[in-house]
mmCIF file of C-alpha atoms in Angstrom:
data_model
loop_
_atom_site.group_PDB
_atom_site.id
_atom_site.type_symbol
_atom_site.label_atom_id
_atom_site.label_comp_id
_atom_site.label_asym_id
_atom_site.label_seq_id
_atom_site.Cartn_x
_atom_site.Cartn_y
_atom_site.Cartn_z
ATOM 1 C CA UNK A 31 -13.848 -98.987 -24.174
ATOM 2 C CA UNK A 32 -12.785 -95.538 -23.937
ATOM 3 C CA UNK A 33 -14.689 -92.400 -24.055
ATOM 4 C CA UNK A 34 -14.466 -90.546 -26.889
ATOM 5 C CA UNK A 35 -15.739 -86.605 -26.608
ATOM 6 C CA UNK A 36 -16.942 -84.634 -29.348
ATOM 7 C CA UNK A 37 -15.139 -81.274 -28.684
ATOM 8 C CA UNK A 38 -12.908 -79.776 -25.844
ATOM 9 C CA UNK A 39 -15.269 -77.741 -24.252
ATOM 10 C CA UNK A 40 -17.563 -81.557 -23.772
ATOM 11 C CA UNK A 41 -14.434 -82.310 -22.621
ATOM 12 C CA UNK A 42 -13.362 -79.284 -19.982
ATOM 13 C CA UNK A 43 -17.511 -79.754 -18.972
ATOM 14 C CA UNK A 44 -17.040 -83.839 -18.444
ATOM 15 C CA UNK A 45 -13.662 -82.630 -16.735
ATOM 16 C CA UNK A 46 -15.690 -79.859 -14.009
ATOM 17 C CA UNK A 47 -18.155 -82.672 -13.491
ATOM 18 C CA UNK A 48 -15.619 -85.016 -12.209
ATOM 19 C CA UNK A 49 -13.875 -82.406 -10.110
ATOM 20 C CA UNK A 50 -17.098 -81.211 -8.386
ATOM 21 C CA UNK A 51 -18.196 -84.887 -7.803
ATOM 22 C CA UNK A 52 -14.437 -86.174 -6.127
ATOM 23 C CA UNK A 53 -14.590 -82.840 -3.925
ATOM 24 C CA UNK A 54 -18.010 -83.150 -3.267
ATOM 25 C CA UNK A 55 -17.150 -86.645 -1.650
ATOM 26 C CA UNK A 56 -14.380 -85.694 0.255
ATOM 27 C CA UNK A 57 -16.101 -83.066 1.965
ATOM 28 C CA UNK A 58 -19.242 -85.210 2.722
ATOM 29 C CA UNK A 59 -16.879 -87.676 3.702
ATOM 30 C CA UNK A 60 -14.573 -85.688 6.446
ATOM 31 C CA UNK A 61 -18.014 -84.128 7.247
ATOM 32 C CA UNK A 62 -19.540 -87.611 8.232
ATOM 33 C CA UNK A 63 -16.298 -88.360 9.756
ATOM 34 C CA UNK A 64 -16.192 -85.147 12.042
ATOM 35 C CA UNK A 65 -19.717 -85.516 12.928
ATOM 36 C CA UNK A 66 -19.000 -89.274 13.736
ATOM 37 C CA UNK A 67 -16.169 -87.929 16.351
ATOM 38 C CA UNK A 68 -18.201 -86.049 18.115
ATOM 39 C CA UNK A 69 -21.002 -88.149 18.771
ATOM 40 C CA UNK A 70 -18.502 -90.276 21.289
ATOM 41 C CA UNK A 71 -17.531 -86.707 22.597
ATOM 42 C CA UNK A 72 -18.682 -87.263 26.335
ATOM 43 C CA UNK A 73 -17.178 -84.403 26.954
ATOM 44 C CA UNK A 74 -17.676 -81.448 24.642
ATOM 45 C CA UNK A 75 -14.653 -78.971 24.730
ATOM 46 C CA UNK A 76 -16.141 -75.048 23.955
ATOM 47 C CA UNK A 77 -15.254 -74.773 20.249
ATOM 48 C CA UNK A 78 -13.337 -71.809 19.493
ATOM 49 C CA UNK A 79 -14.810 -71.255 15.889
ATOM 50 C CA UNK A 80 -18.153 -72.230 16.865
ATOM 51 C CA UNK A 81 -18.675 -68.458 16.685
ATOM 52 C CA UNK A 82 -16.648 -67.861 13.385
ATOM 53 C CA UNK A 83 -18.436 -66.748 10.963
ATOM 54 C CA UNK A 84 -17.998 -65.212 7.089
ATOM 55 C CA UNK A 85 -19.889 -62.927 5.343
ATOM 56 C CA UNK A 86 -19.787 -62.321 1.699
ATOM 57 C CA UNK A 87 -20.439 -58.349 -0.017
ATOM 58 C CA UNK A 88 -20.250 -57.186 3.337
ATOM 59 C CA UNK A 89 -20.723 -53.463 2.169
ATOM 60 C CA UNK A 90 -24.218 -53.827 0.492
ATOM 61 C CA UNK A 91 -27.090 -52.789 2.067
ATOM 62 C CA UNK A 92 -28.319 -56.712 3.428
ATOM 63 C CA UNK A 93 -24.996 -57.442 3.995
ATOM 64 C CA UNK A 94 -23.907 -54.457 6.533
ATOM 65 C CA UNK A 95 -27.293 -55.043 8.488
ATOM 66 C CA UNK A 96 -26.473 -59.010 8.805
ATOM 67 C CA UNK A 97 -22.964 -58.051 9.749
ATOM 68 C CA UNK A 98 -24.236 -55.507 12.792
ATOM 69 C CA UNK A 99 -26.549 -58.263 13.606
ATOM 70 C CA UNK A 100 -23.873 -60.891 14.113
ATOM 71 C CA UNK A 101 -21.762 -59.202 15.509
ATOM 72 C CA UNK A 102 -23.758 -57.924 18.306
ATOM 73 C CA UNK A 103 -24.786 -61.415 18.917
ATOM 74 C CA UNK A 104 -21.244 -61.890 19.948
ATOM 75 C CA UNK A 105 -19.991 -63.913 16.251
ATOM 76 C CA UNK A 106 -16.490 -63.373 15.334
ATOM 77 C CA UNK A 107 -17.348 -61.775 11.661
ATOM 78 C CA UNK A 108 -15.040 -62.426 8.737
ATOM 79 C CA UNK A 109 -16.342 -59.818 6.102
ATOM 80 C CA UNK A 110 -15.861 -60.752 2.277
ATOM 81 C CA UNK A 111 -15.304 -57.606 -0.069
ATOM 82 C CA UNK A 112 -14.172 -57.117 -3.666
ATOM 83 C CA UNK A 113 -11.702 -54.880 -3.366
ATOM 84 C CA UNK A 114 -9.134 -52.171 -1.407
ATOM 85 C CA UNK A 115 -11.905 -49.723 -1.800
ATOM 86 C CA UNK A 116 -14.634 -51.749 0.100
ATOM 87 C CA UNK A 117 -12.085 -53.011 2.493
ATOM 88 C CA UNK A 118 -11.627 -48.775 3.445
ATOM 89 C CA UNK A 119 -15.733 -48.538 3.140
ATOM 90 C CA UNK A 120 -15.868 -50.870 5.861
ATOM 91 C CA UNK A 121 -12.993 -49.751 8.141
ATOM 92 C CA UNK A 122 -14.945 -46.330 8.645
ATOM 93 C CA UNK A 123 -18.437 -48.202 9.797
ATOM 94 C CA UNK A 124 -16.967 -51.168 11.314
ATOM 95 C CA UNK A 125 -13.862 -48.903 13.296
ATOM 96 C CA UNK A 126 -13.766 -50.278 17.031
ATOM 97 C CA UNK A 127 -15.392 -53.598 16.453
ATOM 98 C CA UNK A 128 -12.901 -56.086 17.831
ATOM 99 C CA UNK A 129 -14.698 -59.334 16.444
ATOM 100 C CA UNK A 130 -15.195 -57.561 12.898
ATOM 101 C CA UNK A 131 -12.541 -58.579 10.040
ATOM 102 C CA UNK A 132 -12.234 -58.129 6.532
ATOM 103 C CA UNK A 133 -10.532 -59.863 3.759
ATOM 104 C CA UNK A 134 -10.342 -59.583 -0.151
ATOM 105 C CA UNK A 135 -11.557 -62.413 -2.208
ATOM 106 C CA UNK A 136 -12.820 -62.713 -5.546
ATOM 107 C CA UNK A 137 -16.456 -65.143 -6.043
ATOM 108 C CA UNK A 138 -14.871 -65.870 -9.016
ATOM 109 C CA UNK A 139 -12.089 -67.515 -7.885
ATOM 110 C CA UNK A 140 -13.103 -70.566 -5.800
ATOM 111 C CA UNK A 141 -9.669 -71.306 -3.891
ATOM 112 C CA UNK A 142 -9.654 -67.799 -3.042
ATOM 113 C CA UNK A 143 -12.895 -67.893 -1.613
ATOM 114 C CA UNK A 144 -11.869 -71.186 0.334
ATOM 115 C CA UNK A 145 -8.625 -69.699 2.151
ATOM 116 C CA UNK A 146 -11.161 -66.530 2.919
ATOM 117 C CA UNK A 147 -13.698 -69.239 4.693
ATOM 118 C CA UNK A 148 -11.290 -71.515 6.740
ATOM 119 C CA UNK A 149 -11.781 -71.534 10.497
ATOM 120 C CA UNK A 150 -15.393 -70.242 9.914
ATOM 121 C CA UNK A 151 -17.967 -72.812 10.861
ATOM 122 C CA UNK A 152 -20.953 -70.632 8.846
ATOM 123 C CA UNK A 153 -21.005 -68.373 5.717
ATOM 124 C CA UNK A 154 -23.898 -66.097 4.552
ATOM 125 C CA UNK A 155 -23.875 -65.603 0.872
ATOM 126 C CA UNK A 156 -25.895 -62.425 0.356
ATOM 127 C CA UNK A 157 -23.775 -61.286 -2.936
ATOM 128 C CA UNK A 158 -26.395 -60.111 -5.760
ATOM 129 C CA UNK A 159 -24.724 -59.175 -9.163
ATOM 130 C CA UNK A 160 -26.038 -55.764 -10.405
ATOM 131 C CA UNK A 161 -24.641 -54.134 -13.837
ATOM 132 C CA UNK A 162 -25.360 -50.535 -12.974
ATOM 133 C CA UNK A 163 -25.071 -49.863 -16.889
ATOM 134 C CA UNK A 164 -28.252 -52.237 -17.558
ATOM 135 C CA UNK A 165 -31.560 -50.065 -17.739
ATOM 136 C CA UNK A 166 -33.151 -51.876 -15.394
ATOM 137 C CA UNK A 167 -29.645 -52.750 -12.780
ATOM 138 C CA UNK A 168 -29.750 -56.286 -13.476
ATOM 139 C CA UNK A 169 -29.373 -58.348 -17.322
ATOM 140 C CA UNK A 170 -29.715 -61.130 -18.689
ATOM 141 C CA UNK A 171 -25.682 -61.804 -18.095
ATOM 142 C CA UNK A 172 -26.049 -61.038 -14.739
ATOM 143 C CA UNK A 173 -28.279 -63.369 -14.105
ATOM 144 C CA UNK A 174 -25.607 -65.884 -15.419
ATOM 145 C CA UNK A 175 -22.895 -64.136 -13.576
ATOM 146 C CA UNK A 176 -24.968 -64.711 -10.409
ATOM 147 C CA UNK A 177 -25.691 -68.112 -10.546
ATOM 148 C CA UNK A 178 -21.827 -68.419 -11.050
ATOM 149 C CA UNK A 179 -20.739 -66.877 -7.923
ATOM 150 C CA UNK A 180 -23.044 -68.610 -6.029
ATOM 151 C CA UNK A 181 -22.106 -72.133 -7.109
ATOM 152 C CA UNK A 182 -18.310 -70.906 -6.724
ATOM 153 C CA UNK A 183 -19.302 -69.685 -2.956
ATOM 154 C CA UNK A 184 -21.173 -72.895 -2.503
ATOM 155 C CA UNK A 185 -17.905 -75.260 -4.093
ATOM 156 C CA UNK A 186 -15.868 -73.197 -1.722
ATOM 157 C CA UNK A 187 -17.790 -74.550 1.402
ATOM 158 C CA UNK A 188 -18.013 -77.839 0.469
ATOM 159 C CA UNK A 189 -14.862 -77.636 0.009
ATOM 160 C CA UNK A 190 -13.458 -76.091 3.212
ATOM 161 C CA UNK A 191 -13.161 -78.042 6.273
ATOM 162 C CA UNK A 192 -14.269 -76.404 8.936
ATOM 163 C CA UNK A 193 -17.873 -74.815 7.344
ATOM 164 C CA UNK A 194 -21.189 -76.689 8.316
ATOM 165 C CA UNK A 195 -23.461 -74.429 7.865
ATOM 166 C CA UNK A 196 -24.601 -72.100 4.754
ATOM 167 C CA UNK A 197 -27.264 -69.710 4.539
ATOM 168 C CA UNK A 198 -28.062 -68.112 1.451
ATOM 169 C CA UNK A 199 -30.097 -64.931 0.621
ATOM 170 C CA UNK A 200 -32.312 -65.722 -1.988
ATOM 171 C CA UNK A 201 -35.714 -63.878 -3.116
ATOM 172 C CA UNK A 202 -39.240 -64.287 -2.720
ATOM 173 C CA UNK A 203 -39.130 -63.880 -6.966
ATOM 174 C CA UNK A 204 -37.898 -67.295 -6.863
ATOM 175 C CA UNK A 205 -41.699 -68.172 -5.560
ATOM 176 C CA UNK A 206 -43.984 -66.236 -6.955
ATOM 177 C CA UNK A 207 -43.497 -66.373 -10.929
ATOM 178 C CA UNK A 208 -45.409 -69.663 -11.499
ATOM 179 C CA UNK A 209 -47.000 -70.676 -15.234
ATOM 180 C CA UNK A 210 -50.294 -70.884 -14.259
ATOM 181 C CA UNK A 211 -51.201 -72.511 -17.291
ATOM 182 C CA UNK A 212 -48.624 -74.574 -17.299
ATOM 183 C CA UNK A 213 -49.728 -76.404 -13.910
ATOM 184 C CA UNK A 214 -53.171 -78.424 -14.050
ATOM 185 C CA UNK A 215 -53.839 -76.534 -10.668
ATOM 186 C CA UNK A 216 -51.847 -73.359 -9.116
ATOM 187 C CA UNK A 217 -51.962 -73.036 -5.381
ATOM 188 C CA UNK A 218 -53.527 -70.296 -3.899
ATOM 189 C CA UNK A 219 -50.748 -69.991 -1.482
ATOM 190 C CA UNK A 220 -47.051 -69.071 -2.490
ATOM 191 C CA UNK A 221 -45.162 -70.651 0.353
ATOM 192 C CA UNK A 222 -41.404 -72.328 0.761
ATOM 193 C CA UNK A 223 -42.452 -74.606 -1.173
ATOM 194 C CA UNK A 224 -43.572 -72.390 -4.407
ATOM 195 C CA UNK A 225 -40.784 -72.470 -7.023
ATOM 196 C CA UNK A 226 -41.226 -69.579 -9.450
ATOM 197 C CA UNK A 227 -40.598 -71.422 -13.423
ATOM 198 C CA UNK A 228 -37.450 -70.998 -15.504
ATOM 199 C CA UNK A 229 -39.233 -70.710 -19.017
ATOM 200 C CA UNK A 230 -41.892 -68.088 -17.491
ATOM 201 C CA UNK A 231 -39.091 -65.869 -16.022
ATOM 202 C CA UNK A 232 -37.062 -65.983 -19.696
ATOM 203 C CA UNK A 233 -40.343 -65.542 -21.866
ATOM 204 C CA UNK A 234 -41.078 -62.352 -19.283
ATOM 205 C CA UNK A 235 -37.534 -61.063 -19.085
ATOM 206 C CA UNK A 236 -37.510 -61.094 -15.224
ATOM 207 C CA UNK A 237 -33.429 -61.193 -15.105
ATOM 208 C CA UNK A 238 -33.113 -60.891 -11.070
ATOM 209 C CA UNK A 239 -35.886 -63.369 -10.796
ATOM 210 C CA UNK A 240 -34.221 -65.678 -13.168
ATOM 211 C CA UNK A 241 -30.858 -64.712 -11.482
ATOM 212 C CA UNK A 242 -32.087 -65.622 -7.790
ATOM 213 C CA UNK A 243 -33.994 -68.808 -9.237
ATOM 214 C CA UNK A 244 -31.010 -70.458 -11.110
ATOM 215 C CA UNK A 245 -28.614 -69.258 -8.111
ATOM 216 C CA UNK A 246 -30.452 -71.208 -5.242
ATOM 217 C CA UNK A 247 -31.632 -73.656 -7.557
ATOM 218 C CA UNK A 248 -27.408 -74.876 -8.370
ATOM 219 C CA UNK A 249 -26.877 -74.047 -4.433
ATOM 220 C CA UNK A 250 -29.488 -76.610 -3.488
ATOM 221 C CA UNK A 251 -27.752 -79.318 -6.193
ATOM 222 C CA UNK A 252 -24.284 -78.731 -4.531
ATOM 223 C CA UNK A 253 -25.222 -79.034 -1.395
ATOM 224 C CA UNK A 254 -27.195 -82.228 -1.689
ATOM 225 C CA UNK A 255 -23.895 -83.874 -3.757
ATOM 226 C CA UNK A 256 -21.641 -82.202 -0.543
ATOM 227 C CA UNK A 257 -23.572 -83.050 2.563
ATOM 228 C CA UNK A 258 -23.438 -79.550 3.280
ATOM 229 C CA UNK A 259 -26.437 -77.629 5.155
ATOM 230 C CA UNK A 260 -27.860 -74.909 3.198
ATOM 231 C CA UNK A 261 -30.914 -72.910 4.148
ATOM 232 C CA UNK A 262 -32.488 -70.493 1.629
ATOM 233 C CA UNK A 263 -34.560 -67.059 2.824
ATOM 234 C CA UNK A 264 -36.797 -66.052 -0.077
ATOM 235 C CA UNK A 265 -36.873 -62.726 0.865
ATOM 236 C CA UNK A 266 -39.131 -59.995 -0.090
ATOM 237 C CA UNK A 267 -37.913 -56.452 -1.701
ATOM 238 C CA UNK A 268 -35.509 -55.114 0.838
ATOM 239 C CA UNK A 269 -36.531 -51.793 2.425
ATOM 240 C CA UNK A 270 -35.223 -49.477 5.281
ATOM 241 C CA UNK A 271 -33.657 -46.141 5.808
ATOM 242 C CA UNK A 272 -32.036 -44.580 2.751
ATOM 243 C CA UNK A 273 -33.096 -47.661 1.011
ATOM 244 C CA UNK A 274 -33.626 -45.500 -2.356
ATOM 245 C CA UNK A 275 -30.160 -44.284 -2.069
ATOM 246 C CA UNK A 276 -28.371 -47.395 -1.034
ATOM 247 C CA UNK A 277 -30.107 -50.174 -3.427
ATOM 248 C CA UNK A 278 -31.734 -48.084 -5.777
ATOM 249 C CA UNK A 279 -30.021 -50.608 -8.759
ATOM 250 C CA UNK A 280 -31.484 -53.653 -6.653
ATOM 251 C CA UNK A 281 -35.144 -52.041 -5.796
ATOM 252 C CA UNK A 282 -35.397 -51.418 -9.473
ATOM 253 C CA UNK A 283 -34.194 -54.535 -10.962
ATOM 254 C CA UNK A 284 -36.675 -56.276 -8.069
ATOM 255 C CA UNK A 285 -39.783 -53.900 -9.424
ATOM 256 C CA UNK A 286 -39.721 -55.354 -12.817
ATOM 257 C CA UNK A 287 -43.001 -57.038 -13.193
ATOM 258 C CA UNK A 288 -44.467 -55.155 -10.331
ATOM 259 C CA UNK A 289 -47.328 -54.404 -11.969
ATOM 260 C CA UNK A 290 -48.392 -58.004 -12.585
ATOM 261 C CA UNK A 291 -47.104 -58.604 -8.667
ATOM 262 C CA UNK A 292 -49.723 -55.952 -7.220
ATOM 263 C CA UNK A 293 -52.110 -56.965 -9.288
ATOM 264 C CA UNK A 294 -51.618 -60.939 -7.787
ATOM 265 C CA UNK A 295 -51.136 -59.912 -4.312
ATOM 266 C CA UNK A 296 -47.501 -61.042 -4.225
ATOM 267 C CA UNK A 297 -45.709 -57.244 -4.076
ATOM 268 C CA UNK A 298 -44.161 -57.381 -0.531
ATOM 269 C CA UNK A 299 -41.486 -55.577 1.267
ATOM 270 C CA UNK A 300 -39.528 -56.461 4.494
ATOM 271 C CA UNK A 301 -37.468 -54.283 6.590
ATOM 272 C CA UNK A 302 -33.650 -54.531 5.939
ATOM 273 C CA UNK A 303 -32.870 -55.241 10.202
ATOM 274 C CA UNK A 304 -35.680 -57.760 9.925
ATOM 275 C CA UNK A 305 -34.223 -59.492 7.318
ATOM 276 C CA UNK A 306 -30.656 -59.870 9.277
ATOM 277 C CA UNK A 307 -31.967 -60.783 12.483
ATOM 278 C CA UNK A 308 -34.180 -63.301 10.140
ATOM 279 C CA UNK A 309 -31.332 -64.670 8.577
ATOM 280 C CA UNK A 310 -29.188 -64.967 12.505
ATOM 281 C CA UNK A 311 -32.842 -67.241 13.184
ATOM 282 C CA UNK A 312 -32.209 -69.684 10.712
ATOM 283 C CA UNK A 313 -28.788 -69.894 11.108
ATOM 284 C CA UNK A 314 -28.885 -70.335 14.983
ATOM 285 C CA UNK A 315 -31.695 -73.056 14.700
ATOM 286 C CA UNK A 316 -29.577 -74.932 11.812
ATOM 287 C CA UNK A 317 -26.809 -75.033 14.762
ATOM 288 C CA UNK A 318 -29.394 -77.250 17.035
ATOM 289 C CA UNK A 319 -30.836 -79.111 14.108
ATOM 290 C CA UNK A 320 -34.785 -76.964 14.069
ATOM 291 C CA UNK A 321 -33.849 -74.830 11.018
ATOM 292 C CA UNK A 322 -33.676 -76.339 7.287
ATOM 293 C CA UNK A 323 -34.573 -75.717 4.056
ATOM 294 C CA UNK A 324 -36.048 -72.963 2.406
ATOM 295 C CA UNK A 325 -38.106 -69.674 4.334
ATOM 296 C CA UNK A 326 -39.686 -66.969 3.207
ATOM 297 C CA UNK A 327 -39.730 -63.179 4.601
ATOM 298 C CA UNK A 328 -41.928 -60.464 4.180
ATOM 299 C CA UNK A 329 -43.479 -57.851 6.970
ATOM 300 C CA UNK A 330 -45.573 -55.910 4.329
ATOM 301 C CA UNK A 331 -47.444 -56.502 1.281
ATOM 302 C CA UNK A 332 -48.894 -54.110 -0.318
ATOM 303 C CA UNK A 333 -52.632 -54.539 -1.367
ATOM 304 C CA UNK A 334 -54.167 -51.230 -1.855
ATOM 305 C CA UNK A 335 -54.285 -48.178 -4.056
ATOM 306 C CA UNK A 336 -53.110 -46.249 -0.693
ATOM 307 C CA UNK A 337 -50.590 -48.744 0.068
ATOM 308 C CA UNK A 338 -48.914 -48.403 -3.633
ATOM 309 C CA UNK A 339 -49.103 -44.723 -3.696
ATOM 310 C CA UNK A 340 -47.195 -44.839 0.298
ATOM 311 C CA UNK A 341 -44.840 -47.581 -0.890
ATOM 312 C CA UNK A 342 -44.112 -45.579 -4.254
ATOM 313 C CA UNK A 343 -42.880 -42.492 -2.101
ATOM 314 C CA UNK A 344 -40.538 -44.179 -0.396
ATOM 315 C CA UNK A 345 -38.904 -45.599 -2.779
ATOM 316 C CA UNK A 346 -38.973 -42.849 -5.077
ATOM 317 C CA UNK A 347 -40.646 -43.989 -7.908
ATOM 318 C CA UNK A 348 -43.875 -43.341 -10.115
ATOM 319 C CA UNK A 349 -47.155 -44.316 -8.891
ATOM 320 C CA UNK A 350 -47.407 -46.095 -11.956
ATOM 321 C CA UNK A 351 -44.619 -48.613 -11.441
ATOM 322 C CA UNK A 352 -47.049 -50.629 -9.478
ATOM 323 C CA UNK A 353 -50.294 -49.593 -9.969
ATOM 324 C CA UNK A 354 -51.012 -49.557 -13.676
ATOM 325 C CA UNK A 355 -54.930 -49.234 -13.545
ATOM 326 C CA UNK A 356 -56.931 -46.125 -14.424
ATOM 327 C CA UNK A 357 -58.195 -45.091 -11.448
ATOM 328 C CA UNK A 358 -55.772 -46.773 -9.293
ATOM 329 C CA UNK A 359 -57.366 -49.595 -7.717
ATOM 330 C CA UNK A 360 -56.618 -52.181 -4.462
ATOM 331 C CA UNK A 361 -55.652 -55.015 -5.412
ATOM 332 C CA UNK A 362 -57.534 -58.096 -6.218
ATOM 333 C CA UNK A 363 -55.380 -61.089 -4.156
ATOM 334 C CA UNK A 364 -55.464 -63.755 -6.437
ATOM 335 C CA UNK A 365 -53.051 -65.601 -4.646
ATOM 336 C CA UNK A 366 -51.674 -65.191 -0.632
ATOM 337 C CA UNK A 367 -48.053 -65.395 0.295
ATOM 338 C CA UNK A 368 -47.011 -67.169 3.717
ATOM 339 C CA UNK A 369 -44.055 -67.169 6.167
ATOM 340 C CA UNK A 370 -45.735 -69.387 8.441
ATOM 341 C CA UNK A 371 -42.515 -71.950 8.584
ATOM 342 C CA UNK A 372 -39.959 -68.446 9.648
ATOM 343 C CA UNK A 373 -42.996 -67.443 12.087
ATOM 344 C CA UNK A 374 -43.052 -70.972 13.554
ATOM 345 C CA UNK A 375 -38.684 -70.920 14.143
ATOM 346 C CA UNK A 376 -38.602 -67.746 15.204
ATOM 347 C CA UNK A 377 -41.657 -68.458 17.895
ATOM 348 C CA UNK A 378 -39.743 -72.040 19.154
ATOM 349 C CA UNK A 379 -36.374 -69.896 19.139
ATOM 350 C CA UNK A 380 -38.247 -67.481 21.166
ATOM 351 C CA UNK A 381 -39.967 -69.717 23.806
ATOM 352 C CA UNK A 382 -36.652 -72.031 24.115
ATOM 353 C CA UNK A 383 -34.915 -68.640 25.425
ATOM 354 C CA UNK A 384 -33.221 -67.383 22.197
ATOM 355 C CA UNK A 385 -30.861 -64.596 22.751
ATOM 356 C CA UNK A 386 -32.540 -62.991 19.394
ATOM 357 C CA UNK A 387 -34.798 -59.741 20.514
ATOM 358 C CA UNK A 388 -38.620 -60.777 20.222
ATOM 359 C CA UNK A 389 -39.788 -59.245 17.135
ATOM 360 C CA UNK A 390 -41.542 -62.784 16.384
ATOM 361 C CA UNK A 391 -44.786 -59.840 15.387
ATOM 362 C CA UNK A 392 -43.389 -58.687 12.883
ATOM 363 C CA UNK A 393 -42.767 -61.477 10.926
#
């Protein structure tokens, strides 16, 4: 009997379906394949693109900092930008780095993406979609547009050869927005585990929350279809020097809600080298098999009156952002955020000799 769709665009979305499903066999098949070679290896050869490695929106804030850290960790960094103009952004910072390289290729263009990733064996998707015309640096569509890229960067790898490995940067706002009423009981703790919930972030108007949430929950879906590994760090607002100036769209878009996220404990920060050398942690320990799944990443979260007013300044915005009590008071804690799974890899990376610094403290 044949199948008979209702309209063209059931048709064009039966059509995608079938397309993602044959490539997503093929690459879990040369995957298993590869992976089946190498076990009767009894003599592993040194592999040249071991050390290959892509980066995409290589000029953001995150992106530069992950970049400096993988490159100084002696990867071979293929850096993904929009445009001409980013690809002269990054020739100024990135002048006299022999094992830094950059390449144009659109995230919405999957086959453009997948000639940008082969003969890397990891990519770190830390792209983040902000409309500087939206009030707030991130809408609704972008949340959409987002989720798009991601699952194009995520097709792409499945769909090149050569990648194993994935990491993506997602956000701790994929945790920590849970329907407490909706649940018959609400942990305490907002771990790896916590998923933040689609209807509560659409009812609230949290775009970037929604944005990050639908992004790694499609990169989680390909990936499982693929065979491809995929780690996730949840990561807290990004801070560090010149922050204001350099993701003053993102910090904003991130603040919506903050006043609810003080109020519940869950308003943390984490230092911007942190977060790369963070990211090179979980990457490094998905190489030897210890690192999977998702992580999450603060170093600071901000609990009193004192803190807010501190963390405010930096960031250059009004007290009352954050802190929307009269007087200004600390913060209750209704609910406790742990990184005890990152803490845990980056203590075993540190004891088993990892060529990371030891800022295991921090963390």
């Amino acid at each position: 009997m044949g199948v008979i769709f209702r309209s063209e665009e059931t048709f064009l979305s039966h059509l995608h379906h079938l397309r993602r499903n044959l490539l997503s066999h093929g690459g879990l098949q040369r995957r298993k394949d590869r992976e089946h070679f190498n076990a009767f290896k009894s003599n592993p050869i040194v592999d040249p693109e071991e050390k290959v490695v892509c980066v995409t929106s290589g000029v953001s804030f995150l992106g530069s900092a992950i970049v400096e850290e993988l490159s100084t960790h002696g990867y071979s960094v293929r850096v993904i930008v929009d445009s001409p103009e980013d690809v002269s952004k990054l020739d100024e910072t990135t002048s006299g780095r022999h094992n830094v390289t950059v390449v144009v290729a659109k995230l919405t263009d999957v086959n453009s993406l997948v000639e940008a990733f082969n003969g890397c064996r990891g990519v770190f998707h830390t792209s983040s979609s902000i409309d500087p015309a939206g009030l707030s640096g991130y809408t609704k569509v972008m949340s959409e547009v987002e989720m798009r890229s991601t699952e194009n960067v995520m097709e792409a790898c499945s769909r090149t050869e050569t990648i194993r490995n994935c990491v993506l940067t997602s956000s701790l706002l994929a945790c920590i927005w849970r329907d407490q009423h909706g649940e018959t009981e609400t942990s305490q703790i907002v771990d790896h585990a916590s998923w933040s919930s689609l209807e509560l972030c659409q009812h609230k108007k949290l775009w970037l929350a929604l944005g990050k949430l639908k992004s790694e929950k499609v990169a989680w879906k390909i990936a499982q279809e693929s065979g491809l590994k995929l780690a996730t760090i949840c990561s807290a607002l990004i801070t560090g020097p010149n922050s204001h100036l350099r993701s003053s769209t993102a910090t904003l878009a991130y603040l919506k809600g903050a006043g609810e996220m003080y109020a519940n404990g869950v308003l943390a920060t984490v230092d911007v080298t942190k977060l790369a050398k963070a990211h090179l942690y979980v990457y490094e320990g998905m190489k030897d098999n210890t690192a999977s799944g998702r992580y999450i990443c603060f170093d600071r979260v901000i609990s009193t009156a004192d803190e807010a007013a501190t963390f405010a300044a930096e960031i250059r915005v009004p007290i009352r952002t954050i802190v929307q009590t009269t007087p200004l008071i600390d913060s209750p804690i209704s609910f406790q955020l742990s990184n005890k799974k990152l803490s845990n890899l980056i203590a075993r990376s540190n004891l088993q000799g990892s060529r990371c610094l030891n800022e295991n403290r921090d963390f």
